[in-house]
C-alpha cells in the first residue's frame, strides 16, 4: 500500500494517523482497509484513577500515530496457551479503541461492529489479530475493538471506590464510538455490540442495562455466560484477595499492590471445591468472582431480570453457543471411580431425576466425563442462551447452535472459541489451525459470517425468529447450515436444573 498516503482522521481530542493495509481472504479477494489503533477513549487509569471511573482523555496537539496497537490491560494470562491469541502490550494508556474501516471518510454511513473481547474478565486482549475485522471491511462494515480494565482493577469491590469500573469502561468506549465513529465512516445509529465468552456476557449485560440503550442498536452474544455477581459475593472475594496480600479492602490498600501481584492474588477469591463434581449444575449461579456486580446503581439487576423486564427487547439479537463449550473441563474427573454412572453423578450434583437421565443419554459413546462436562457447558453457557432467547419472546431474536467439531489434536468437539474464526471469516489466519485443525470448511465460515453480517448490516438474519417455535440456526457437524427447533434439553436445565423462569 506504499502508493497511498496514511489516512488521517480528526477525533474530538485530536488528529490520528492510521495505516492502509490489505489482506486477501480464503478466496483470494483482497480487502483494502484503513486501521487506526490504540486511540484513547479515556485517560490512563493509573495513580488516583486506577480504581476510579474512566476520566476524560486530554486533547493532543498535532497528529497522534495510530499505526500500532496500544497497551493492553492484560499483564498475564491464566490460559496456557490461550485458544485465541491474546497479545499483552505493556504501558499505561490501556483504555483505547482500535478501528478498521474500508472508508475513513465522514458521511460514508457504514454499519459498525463493536467487539468486546472475552477472557473471563481477567484476561483477553483487544489487540488479538483475530478481531481486526478485515473480512467485515471487505463487506462494508467498520469494526472497533475496545480495551477495558480486567480483574480487580475492573471488577474488584472496594469500600471507597466506584464499583463496576470495567462496565463503566465499556460505556465510556461506546460513548466515544457515538461521538467519533462517523469520522471513520461509521454510522452511530447502526452500531452492533458483539463479544464472545466474557465478551458475550458483557453484551448481555449492556443489552439489559437501561443506561446503555442509546449506545447501540443491535447485539451479537456469542457463548455468553450468566456472569452476574452479588454485592455480597464481590465483597467476600475482595476480602479474600486483600487478606492474601496483607492489605486493606480500600483504595489505599490496593493501590499499594502492583498489577502483577494483584493479578496473581486473584486465585485467593476462588475457594477450592471439596468435590470436583459439587455444584455441577449450579456453577452459572456461582460465577467468576470478578465480573459485573449487581450494585443497584451502575448495574441495577441481573441479566435475566433485565430480560424479563423487557430492557432491550426492541433490539435485534443473535445469540448462541458451541455444542461442547467446556466439555473438556472434567476430563479425568471420574478416573478413580470403579463404575462411574453419569446419571447418578448428575443427580448427586443436583439434577432432578428424569432430567439427569436425559442429560446422560446424550452422546453416551463419549463417556461419563464428557457427559459431566456437557452439564458444565449447559449450566454456564447453553442453558442461559436457551433461557434468554425464549424469555425475549416476540422480540427480534435469532438463536444458533454451533456443532461443527474441531479437527485439532488439542481440542475436542465443538469447543469454546472454535466458532470465532468462522464468524470473522479468518480461517487462514495465524493460530486458527491450533483451534480448528486443518482444512476447516470455508463454506461454513461463509454461512456463519453471513449471519453475523446480516445482523450488523440489516438488523435481521435470514432465518425464522427463535420464538414461538424455538427455531435455531444449526451449524452442523457436517458443515451445513440448517434451521430447526433446538435447545430442548437446555431449556429443561434452565428451568428444572437451575430453577430459572422461562415464561410462556
Short mmCIF file of C-alpha atoms in Angstrom, two decimals:
data_model
loop_
_atom_site.label_atom_id
_atom_site.label_comp_id
_atom_site.label_asym_id
_atom_site.label_seq_id
_atom_site.Cartn_x
_atom_site.Cartn_y
_atom_site.Cartn_z
CA UNK A 1 0.00 0.00 0.00
CA UNK A 2 3.00 2.27 -0.48
CA UNK A 3 1.15 4.29 -3.12
CA UNK A 4 -1.45 5.52 -0.61
CA UNK A 5 -0.79 8.26 1.90
CA UNK A 6 -1.51 7.39 5.51
CA UNK A 7 -5.14 8.13 6.36
CA UNK A 8 -5.73 10.91 8.88
CA UNK A 9 -8.95 11.30 10.86
CA UNK A 10 -9.92 14.11 13.21
CA UNK A 11 -11.40 12.95 16.52
CA UNK A 12 -12.80 15.09 19.32
CA UNK A 13 -9.40 15.17 21.03
CA UNK A 14 -7.10 15.47 18.03
CA UNK A 15 -5.96 14.00 14.74
CA UNK A 16 -4.92 10.36 14.42
CA UNK A 17 -2.75 8.94 11.67
CA UNK A 18 -3.61 5.37 10.68
CA UNK A 19 -2.33 2.93 8.08
CA UNK A 20 -3.71 1.49 4.87
CA UNK A 21 -3.49 -2.29 4.88
CA UNK A 22 -4.61 -5.10 2.61
CA UNK A 23 -5.32 -8.77 3.12
CA UNK A 24 -6.67 -11.48 0.84
CA UNK A 25 -9.40 -13.78 2.10
CA UNK A 26 -9.64 -17.54 1.55
CA UNK A 27 -10.93 -16.98 -1.98
CA UNK A 28 -8.20 -14.52 -2.87
CA UNK A 29 -10.44 -11.44 -2.63
CA UNK A 30 -8.36 -8.55 -1.36
CA UNK A 31 -9.64 -6.29 1.41
CA UNK A 32 -8.13 -2.81 1.38
CA UNK A 33 -8.85 -1.02 4.62
CA UNK A 34 -7.56 1.63 6.98
CA UNK A 35 -6.63 0.80 10.56
CA UNK A 36 -6.37 3.20 13.50
CA UNK A 37 -5.03 1.54 16.62
CA UNK A 38 -4.58 2.48 20.25
CA UNK A 39 -6.80 5.59 20.20
CA UNK A 40 -7.52 6.51 23.84
CA UNK A 41 -11.17 6.95 24.79
CA UNK A 42 -10.34 7.72 28.44
CA UNK A 43 -7.37 8.86 30.49
CA UNK A 44 -4.80 6.26 31.58
CA UNK A 45 -6.22 4.52 34.71
CA UNK A 46 -3.12 4.99 36.85
CA UNK A 47 -2.39 6.74 40.12
CA UNK A 48 -5.57 8.20 41.59
CA UNK A 49 -7.53 6.91 38.57
CA UNK A 50 -6.54 3.25 38.98
CA UNK A 51 -9.75 2.37 40.86
CA UNK A 52 -11.85 5.31 39.64
CA UNK A 53 -14.46 5.69 36.94
CA UNK A 54 -12.97 6.36 33.49
CA UNK A 55 -11.93 10.00 33.16
CA UNK A 56 -11.85 12.16 30.01
CA UNK A 57 -8.68 11.94 27.94
CA UNK A 58 -6.67 15.11 27.37
CA UNK A 59 -6.56 16.54 23.87
CA UNK A 60 -3.27 16.45 21.97
CA UNK A 61 -1.61 18.77 19.50
CA UNK A 62 -0.59 17.65 16.04
CA UNK A 63 -1.09 14.09 14.83
CA UNK A 64 -1.14 11.08 17.11
CA UNK A 65 0.32 7.99 15.49
CA UNK A 66 -2.25 5.18 15.46
CA UNK A 67 -0.26 2.68 13.46
CA UNK A 68 0.20 0.03 16.14
CA UNK A 69 -1.88 -1.44 18.93
CA UNK A 70 -1.65 0.40 22.22
CA UNK A 71 -1.04 -1.02 25.69
CA UNK A 72 -3.45 -3.68 26.93
CA UNK A 73 -4.87 -4.14 30.44
CA UNK A 74 -3.85 -7.81 30.38
CA UNK A 75 -0.48 -8.35 32.01
CA UNK A 76 -0.51 -12.14 32.34
CA UNK A 77 -2.95 -14.83 31.26
CA UNK A 78 -4.09 -17.86 33.26
CA UNK A 79 -4.67 -19.72 29.98
CA UNK A 80 -1.57 -21.50 28.67
CA UNK A 81 -1.81 -21.40 25.78
CA UNK A 82 -4.93 -19.33 25.17
CA UNK A 83 -7.15 -20.69 22.42
CA UNK A 84 -7.43 -17.19 20.92
CA UNK A 85 -4.18 -15.20 20.52
CA UNK A 86 -4.09 -12.60 23.29
CA UNK A 87 -1.15 -10.18 22.93
CA UNK A 88 -0.13 -8.44 26.14
CA UNK A 89 1.37 -5.00 25.47
CA UNK A 90 2.90 -3.02 28.36
CA UNK A 91 2.05 0.60 29.05
CA UNK A 92 -0.41 2.86 30.86
CA UNK A 93 -2.78 4.06 28.10
CA UNK A 94 -4.87 0.90 28.25
CA UNK A 95 -8.36 2.35 27.71
CA UNK A 96 -8.31 2.54 23.95
CA UNK A 97 -10.18 1.64 20.80
CA UNK A 98 -8.92 0.09 17.56
CA UNK A 99 -10.81 0.88 14.36
CA UNK A 100 -10.73 -0.90 10.98
CA UNK A 101 -12.66 0.81 8.20
CA UNK A 102 -12.97 0.40 4.44
CA UNK A 103 -13.72 4.12 4.02
CA UNK A 104 -12.35 6.58 6.60
CA UNK A 105 -14.43 9.50 5.41
CA UNK A 106 -17.17 11.31 7.26
CA UNK A 107 -20.54 10.65 5.67
CA UNK A 108 -19.86 7.10 4.45
CA UNK A 109 -22.57 5.92 6.85
CA UNK A 110 -21.33 2.34 7.21
CA UNK A 111 -22.65 -0.11 9.83
CA UNK A 112 -20.40 -0.59 12.85
CA UNK A 113 -19.41 -3.74 14.76
CA UNK A 114 -18.02 -3.04 18.24
CA UNK A 115 -16.21 -6.10 19.61
CA UNK A 116 -15.73 -6.73 23.35
CA UNK A 117 -13.17 -9.46 23.94
CA UNK A 118 -13.52 -12.42 26.27
CA UNK A 119 -11.15 -13.91 28.81
CA UNK A 120 -13.19 -14.46 31.96
CA UNK A 121 -12.98 -10.74 32.86
CA UNK A 122 -9.38 -11.34 33.97
CA UNK A 123 -7.61 -11.85 30.63
CA UNK A 124 -8.04 -11.32 26.90
CA UNK A 125 -6.87 -8.63 24.52
CA UNK A 126 -8.45 -6.18 22.09
CA UNK A 127 -5.17 -6.43 20.14
CA UNK A 128 -5.83 -10.01 19.03
CA UNK A 129 -5.21 -10.46 15.28
CA UNK A 130 -8.45 -12.45 15.15
CA UNK A 131 -10.51 -9.33 15.87
CA UNK A 132 -9.06 -6.91 13.30
CA UNK A 133 -12.14 -7.22 11.10
CA UNK A 134 -10.64 -7.23 7.60
CA UNK A 135 -13.42 -9.51 6.31
CA UNK A 136 -16.02 -7.12 7.67
CA UNK A 137 -14.18 -4.24 5.98
CA UNK A 138 -14.35 -6.22 2.73
CA UNK A 139 -18.11 -6.32 3.25
CA UNK A 140 -18.52 -2.63 4.01
CA UNK A 141 -18.51 -2.69 7.82
CA UNK A 142 -16.45 -0.63 10.29
CA UNK A 143 -15.04 -2.75 13.14
CA UNK A 144 -13.95 -1.35 16.50
CA UNK A 145 -12.46 -3.28 19.42
CA UNK A 146 -12.50 -1.94 22.98
CA UNK A 147 -10.00 -2.42 25.78
CA UNK A 148 -11.34 -2.39 29.32
CA UNK A 149 -9.95 -2.91 32.81
CA UNK A 150 -9.78 -6.54 33.89
CA UNK A 151 -9.61 -8.47 37.14
CA UNK A 152 -9.54 -6.47 40.34
CA UNK A 153 -8.89 -3.15 38.61
CA UNK A 154 -12.04 -3.61 36.55
CA UNK A 155 -14.37 -5.53 38.85
CA UNK A 156 -12.96 -5.71 42.39
CA UNK A 157 -15.30 -4.36 45.06
CA UNK A 158 -13.62 -1.77 47.32
CA UNK A 159 -15.10 0.10 50.27
CA UNK A 160 -14.36 3.56 48.87
CA UNK A 161 -14.30 3.08 45.09
CA UNK A 162 -16.94 3.12 42.39
CA UNK A 163 -17.94 -0.47 41.53
CA UNK A 164 -18.11 -1.97 38.05
CA UNK A 165 -15.24 0.03 36.63
CA UNK A 166 -14.98 -2.41 33.74
CA UNK A 167 -18.65 -1.85 32.90
CA UNK A 168 -18.09 1.91 33.02
CA UNK A 169 -15.16 1.40 30.63
CA UNK A 170 -17.48 -0.36 28.15
CA UNK A 171 -19.93 2.51 28.40
CA UNK A 172 -17.20 5.14 28.00
CA UNK A 173 -15.89 3.32 24.94
CA UNK A 174 -19.35 3.12 23.40
CA UNK A 175 -19.92 6.81 24.14
CA UNK A 176 -16.67 7.56 22.30
CA UNK A 177 -17.96 5.48 19.37
CA UNK A 178 -21.17 7.51 19.31
CA UNK A 179 -19.28 10.81 19.23
CA UNK A 180 -16.46 9.84 16.87
CA UNK A 181 -17.21 6.85 14.64
CA UNK A 182 -18.78 8.98 11.90
CA UNK A 183 -15.32 10.47 11.26
CA UNK A 184 -14.12 6.93 10.42
CA UNK A 185 -17.00 6.30 8.02
CA UNK A 186 -19.34 4.66 10.53
CA UNK A 187 -22.99 5.31 11.30
CA UNK A 188 -23.50 5.82 15.06
CA UNK A 189 -27.15 4.81 14.66
CA UNK A 190 -26.18 1.38 13.27
CA UNK A 191 -23.86 0.10 16.00
CA UNK A 192 -23.89 -3.60 16.86
CA UNK A 193 -22.21 -4.65 20.09
CA UNK A 194 -20.67 -8.11 19.89
CA UNK A 195 -18.48 -10.34 22.01
CA UNK A 196 -17.63 -13.92 22.90
CA UNK A 197 -17.48 -15.67 26.28
CA UNK A 198 -16.95 -12.89 28.86
CA UNK A 199 -17.41 -10.53 25.91
CA UNK A 200 -20.75 -12.21 25.19
CA UNK A 201 -21.66 -11.79 28.85
CA UNK A 202 -20.73 -8.10 28.50
CA UNK A 203 -23.07 -7.84 25.52
CA UNK A 204 -25.97 -9.33 27.50
CA UNK A 205 -25.14 -7.06 30.42
CA UNK A 206 -25.21 -3.96 28.19
CA UNK A 207 -28.33 -5.17 26.38
CA UNK A 208 -30.22 -5.25 29.70
CA UNK A 209 -28.69 -2.05 31.14
CA UNK A 210 -31.21 0.82 30.95
CA UNK A 211 -28.45 3.45 30.95
CA UNK A 212 -26.78 1.94 27.85
CA UNK A 213 -29.75 1.63 25.49
CA UNK A 214 -28.88 4.73 23.46
CA UNK A 215 -25.37 3.48 22.69
CA UNK A 216 -26.15 0.66 20.23
CA UNK A 217 -28.89 -0.72 18.01
CA UNK A 218 -28.18 -4.49 17.82
CA UNK A 219 -26.43 -7.21 19.79
CA UNK A 220 -24.47 -10.37 18.94
CA UNK A 221 -23.86 -12.55 22.01
CA UNK A 222 -21.51 -15.48 21.38
CA UNK A 223 -21.24 -18.05 24.19
CA UNK A 224 -22.46 -15.60 26.84
CA UNK A 225 -22.26 -16.74 30.45
CA UNK A 226 -24.71 -15.60 33.11
CA UNK A 227 -21.94 -13.80 34.97
CA UNK A 228 -23.65 -11.51 37.46
CA UNK A 229 -22.06 -11.30 40.92
CA UNK A 230 -23.94 -10.23 44.03
CA UNK A 231 -22.55 -7.37 46.09
CA UNK A 232 -22.02 -9.77 48.99
CA UNK A 233 -20.06 -12.25 46.85
CA UNK A 234 -17.98 -9.42 45.38
CA UNK A 235 -17.11 -8.08 48.83
CA UNK A 236 -16.23 -11.58 50.03
CA UNK A 237 -13.90 -12.04 47.05
CA UNK A 238 -12.26 -8.66 47.68
CA UNK A 239 -11.66 -9.50 51.33
CA UNK A 240 -10.07 -12.82 50.38
CA UNK A 241 -7.67 -11.13 47.95
CA UNK A 242 -6.83 -8.34 50.38
CA UNK A 243 -6.18 -10.82 53.17
CA UNK A 244 -3.84 -12.85 50.96
CA UNK A 245 -1.88 -9.66 50.22
CA UNK A 246 -1.95 -8.29 53.76
CA UNK A 247 -3.67 -5.03 52.79
CA UNK A 248 -6.99 -3.32 53.45
CA UNK A 249 -10.02 -3.55 51.14
CA UNK A 250 -9.88 0.11 50.22
CA UNK A 251 -8.23 2.21 47.53
CA UNK A 252 -5.20 2.97 49.68
CA UNK A 253 -4.60 -0.69 50.45
CA UNK A 254 -4.98 -1.99 46.92
CA UNK A 255 -3.06 0.92 45.41
CA UNK A 256 -0.01 -0.28 47.32
CA UNK A 257 -0.03 -3.54 45.31
CA UNK A 258 1.39 -3.63 41.79
CA UNK A 259 -0.62 -5.03 38.89
CA UNK A 260 1.19 -8.35 38.60
CA UNK A 261 0.99 -9.14 42.31
CA UNK A 262 -2.68 -8.24 42.35
CA UNK A 263 -3.40 -10.42 39.33
CA UNK A 264 -1.61 -13.38 40.90
CA UNK A 265 -3.61 -12.95 44.10
CA UNK A 266 -6.97 -13.32 42.35
CA UNK A 267 -6.99 -17.08 42.90
CA UNK A 268 -7.43 -16.42 46.62
CA UNK A 269 -11.02 -15.44 45.85
CA UNK A 270 -11.82 -18.86 44.36
CA UNK A 271 -12.26 -21.43 47.15
CA UNK A 272 -11.23 -24.95 46.24
CA UNK A 273 -14.14 -27.35 45.92
CA UNK A 274 -14.04 -30.36 48.21
CA UNK A 275 -15.75 -32.41 45.50
CA UNK A 276 -14.83 -31.63 41.85
CA UNK A 277 -18.41 -32.52 40.88
CA UNK A 278 -20.03 -30.46 43.63
CA UNK A 279 -22.49 -27.88 42.38
CA UNK A 280 -22.09 -29.09 38.81
CA UNK A 281 -25.39 -27.72 37.51
CA UNK A 282 -25.23 -24.57 39.63
CA UNK A 283 -21.92 -23.12 38.50
CA UNK A 284 -23.69 -20.46 36.48
CA UNK A 285 -25.24 -19.28 39.75
CA UNK A 286 -21.74 -19.02 41.26
CA UNK A 287 -19.85 -17.19 38.51
CA UNK A 288 -16.36 -15.82 38.38
CA UNK A 289 -15.76 -13.62 41.42
CA UNK A 290 -14.53 -10.71 39.29
CA UNK A 291 -17.36 -9.85 36.93
CA UNK A 292 -20.13 -7.23 36.77
CA UNK A 293 -21.57 -6.69 40.25
CA UNK A 294 -25.29 -6.17 40.81
CA UNK A 295 -24.84 -2.99 42.83
CA UNK A 296 -28.27 -1.40 42.35
CA UNK A 297 -26.70 1.60 40.63
CA UNK A 298 -24.33 1.03 37.69
CA UNK A 299 -25.78 -2.47 37.34
CA UNK A 300 -29.29 -2.40 38.81
CA UNK A 301 -30.25 -6.04 38.20
CA UNK A 302 -29.13 -9.37 36.80
CA UNK A 303 -29.35 -10.15 33.10
CA UNK A 304 -32.32 -12.49 33.49
CA UNK A 305 -34.24 -9.90 35.48
CA UNK A 306 -33.47 -7.32 32.80
CA UNK A 307 -34.67 -9.63 30.03
CA UNK A 308 -37.90 -10.36 31.93
CA UNK A 309 -38.42 -6.61 32.45
CA UNK A 310 -38.12 -6.08 28.70
CA UNK A 311 -34.97 -3.97 28.74
CA UNK A 312 -33.53 -4.04 25.22
CA UNK A 313 -36.48 -6.08 23.94
CA UNK A 314 -36.76 -3.98 20.78
CA UNK A 315 -33.16 -4.54 19.69
CA UNK A 316 -32.34 -7.32 17.20
CA UNK A 317 -30.25 -10.03 18.88
CA UNK A 318 -28.35 -13.07 17.59
CA UNK A 319 -27.34 -15.35 20.45
CA UNK A 320 -25.86 -18.83 20.65
CA UNK A 321 -23.17 -21.21 21.83
CA UNK A 322 -21.00 -24.07 20.70
CA UNK A 323 -22.23 -27.59 21.32
CA UNK A 324 -19.40 -28.62 23.66
CA UNK A 325 -18.24 -25.36 25.26
CA UNK A 326 -16.50 -26.71 28.38
CA UNK A 327 -16.98 -30.44 27.88
CA UNK A 328 -13.24 -30.98 28.26
CA UNK A 329 -13.21 -29.32 31.69
CA UNK A 330 -13.90 -32.53 33.64
CA UNK A 331 -11.66 -34.87 31.66
CA UNK A 332 -10.34 -37.46 34.11
CA UNK A 333 -12.74 -36.44 36.89
CA UNK A 334 -14.08 -39.97 37.31
CA UNK A 335 -10.83 -41.84 36.72
CA UNK A 336 -10.66 -43.09 40.31
CA UNK A 337 -14.28 -44.27 40.39
CA UNK A 338 -14.76 -48.02 39.84
CA UNK A 339 -18.03 -47.75 37.89
CA UNK A 340 -18.92 -44.12 37.24
CA UNK A 341 -22.52 -43.61 36.22
CA UNK A 342 -23.27 -40.26 34.59
CA UNK A 343 -26.95 -40.09 35.54
CA UNK A 344 -26.23 -40.94 39.18
CA UNK A 345 -23.45 -38.36 39.37
CA UNK A 346 -25.66 -35.73 37.77
CA UNK A 347 -28.39 -36.44 40.32
CA UNK A 348 -25.76 -36.13 43.05
CA UNK A 349 -24.77 -32.77 41.58
CA UNK A 350 -28.35 -31.53 41.77
CA UNK A 351 -30.08 -32.55 38.56
CA UNK A 352 -33.65 -33.71 39.13
CA UNK A 353 -34.47 -37.33 38.40
CA UNK A 354 -35.53 -37.66 34.79
CA UNK A 355 -33.53 -34.66 33.67
CA UNK A 356 -30.33 -36.37 34.84
CA UNK A 357 -31.11 -39.42 32.72
CA UNK A 358 -31.90 -37.25 29.69
CA UNK A 359 -28.65 -35.33 30.06
CA UNK A 360 -26.60 -38.51 30.48
CA UNK A 361 -28.14 -40.10 27.38
CA UNK A 362 -26.62 -37.54 25.02
CA UNK A 363 -23.57 -38.89 23.16
CA UNK A 364 -23.13 -41.82 25.59
CA UNK A 365 -20.32 -43.23 23.45
CA UNK A 366 -18.11 -40.35 24.63
CA UNK A 367 -18.13 -41.47 28.24
CA UNK A 368 -19.03 -40.22 31.69
CA UNK A 369 -16.53 -37.36 31.90
CA UNK A 370 -17.87 -35.96 28.63
CA UNK A 371 -21.45 -36.14 29.93
CA UNK A 372 -20.46 -34.31 33.10
CA UNK A 373 -18.55 -31.74 31.07
CA UNK A 374 -21.65 -31.27 28.92
CA UNK A 375 -23.54 -30.39 32.10
CA UNK A 376 -20.92 -27.71 32.81
CA UNK A 377 -21.36 -26.39 29.26
CA UNK A 378 -25.12 -26.37 29.72
CA UNK A 379 -25.07 -24.66 33.10
CA UNK A 380 -22.64 -21.90 32.20
CA UNK A 381 -23.49 -21.20 28.55
CA UNK A 382 -26.12 -23.24 26.75
CA UNK A 383 -28.96 -23.08 29.28
CA UNK A 384 -28.65 -19.28 29.63
CA UNK A 385 -28.70 -18.97 25.83
CA UNK A 386 -31.86 -21.09 25.67
CA UNK A 387 -33.48 -19.28 28.57
CA UNK A 388 -32.73 -15.74 27.43
CA UNK A 389 -33.72 -16.41 23.83
CA UNK A 390 -37.07 -17.82 24.96
CA UNK A 391 -37.67 -15.07 27.52
CA UNK A 392 -37.27 -12.41 24.83
CA UNK A 393 -40.49 -13.77 23.35
CA UNK A 394 -41.62 -11.79 20.34
CA UNK A 395 -38.57 -9.52 20.45
CA UNK A 396 -36.40 -9.82 17.30
CA UNK A 397 -34.22 -12.74 18.39
CA UNK A 398 -32.34 -15.43 16.48
CA UNK A 399 -30.60 -18.35 18.18
CA UNK A 400 -27.81 -20.51 16.80
CA UNK A 401 -26.10 -23.74 17.84
CA UNK A 402 -22.56 -24.28 16.52
CA UNK A 403 -21.99 -28.05 16.31
CA UNK A 404 -19.08 -28.40 13.88
CA UNK A 405 -16.25 -30.20 15.70
CA UNK A 406 -12.64 -29.11 15.71
CA UNK A 407 -10.12 -31.24 13.84
CA UNK A 408 -7.27 -30.10 16.07
CA UNK A 409 -5.34 -32.70 18.07
CA UNK A 410 -5.57 -30.47 21.15
CA UNK A 411 -9.27 -29.50 21.03
CA UNK A 412 -12.22 -31.86 21.45
CA UNK A 413 -15.59 -31.34 19.84
CA UNK A 414 -17.33 -28.06 19.12
CA UNK A 415 -15.44 -26.45 21.94
CA UNK A 416 -15.32 -22.94 23.39
CA UNK A 417 -13.89 -20.38 20.93
CA UNK A 418 -13.99 -22.70 17.90
CA UNK A 419 -16.76 -20.67 16.24
CA UNK A 420 -14.99 -17.30 16.43
CA UNK A 421 -12.74 -17.63 13.33
CA UNK A 422 -15.77 -18.79 11.33
CA UNK A 423 -17.74 -15.69 12.27
CA UNK A 424 -14.84 -13.38 11.48
CA UNK A 425 -14.15 -15.37 8.26
CA UNK A 426 -10.44 -15.74 9.03
CA UNK A 427 -9.79 -19.47 8.67
CA UNK A 428 -6.38 -18.76 7.14
CA UNK A 429 -5.21 -16.53 10.00
CA UNK A 430 -2.21 -17.42 12.15
CA UNK A 431 -3.21 -19.51 15.15
CA UNK A 432 -6.58 -20.59 13.77
CA UNK A 433 -5.41 -24.12 12.89
CA UNK A 434 -4.44 -24.64 16.54
CA UNK A 435 -8.11 -24.19 17.45
CA UNK A 436 -9.92 -25.76 14.50
CA UNK A 437 -7.39 -28.10 12.88
CA UNK A 438 -6.51 -28.49 9.23
CA UNK A 439 -8.83 -27.83 6.29
CA UNK A 440 -11.83 -26.34 8.10
CA UNK A 441 -14.82 -25.87 5.76
CA UNK A 442 -14.79 -22.42 4.18
CA UNK A 443 -18.44 -22.88 3.21
CA UNK A 444 -19.32 -22.99 6.91
CA UNK A 445 -17.33 -19.80 7.53
CA UNK A 446 -19.28 -18.22 4.68
CA UNK A 447 -22.55 -19.19 6.38
CA UNK A 448 -21.63 -18.06 9.89
CA UNK A 449 -20.08 -14.82 8.68
CA UNK A 450 -23.13 -14.13 6.51
CA UNK A 451 -25.40 -14.40 9.55
CA UNK A 452 -23.20 -12.08 11.61
CA UNK A 453 -23.02 -9.67 8.68
CA UNK A 454 -26.79 -9.71 8.14
CA UNK A 455 -27.40 -8.73 11.76
CA UNK A 456 -24.78 -5.97 11.65
CA UNK A 457 -25.78 -4.60 8.27
CA UNK A 458 -29.54 -5.20 8.14
CA UNK A 459 -30.68 -5.89 11.70
CA UNK A 460 -32.15 -9.24 10.68
CA UNK A 461 -30.90 -12.76 10.00
CA UNK A 462 -32.12 -14.99 7.16
CA UNK A 463 -33.98 -17.41 9.42
CA UNK A 464 -37.23 -17.52 11.41
CA UNK A 465 -37.06 -15.80 14.81
CA UNK A 466 -36.42 -18.11 17.75
CA UNK A 467 -39.90 -17.86 19.20
CA UNK A 468 -42.52 -19.17 19.28
CA UNK A 469 -41.22 -22.46 17.81
CA UNK A 470 -37.68 -22.30 19.29
CA UNK A 471 -36.25 -22.07 15.77
CA UNK A 472 -32.48 -22.46 15.92
CA UNK A 473 -29.83 -21.99 13.25
CA UNK A 474 -27.64 -25.08 13.49
CA UNK A 475 -24.16 -25.10 12.02
CA UNK A 476 -23.87 -28.85 11.81
CA UNK A 477 -21.09 -31.34 12.36
CA UNK A 478 -21.29 -31.92 8.60
CA UNK A 479 -20.54 -28.25 7.93
CA UNK A 480 -24.06 -27.42 6.74
CA UNK A 481 -26.43 -24.72 7.99
CA UNK A 482 -29.97 -25.77 8.91
CA UNK A 483 -32.90 -24.29 10.83
CA UNK A 484 -34.98 -26.44 13.19
CA UNK A 485 -36.27 -26.34 16.78
CA UNK A 486 -33.35 -26.50 19.20
CA UNK A 487 -32.08 -26.27 22.78
CA UNK A 488 -34.82 -28.57 24.16
CA UNK A 489 -32.69 -30.21 26.86
CA UNK A 490 -31.02 -26.91 27.72
CA UNK A 491 -34.41 -25.30 28.40
CA UNK A 492 -35.07 -28.08 30.89
CA UNK A 493 -31.68 -27.48 32.50
CA UNK A 494 -32.60 -23.79 32.74
CA UNK A 495 -35.98 -24.39 34.39
CA UNK A 496 -35.61 -27.73 36.22
CA UNK A 497 -31.89 -27.81 36.96
CA UNK A 498 -31.17 -24.13 37.59
CA UNK A 499 -34.67 -23.16 38.68
CA UNK A 500 -34.87 -20.13 36.39
CA UNK A 501 -38.09 -18.74 34.87
CA UNK A 502 -38.82 -19.35 31.20
CA UNK A 503 -42.18 -17.68 30.61
CA UNK A 504 -44.80 -18.84 28.17
#
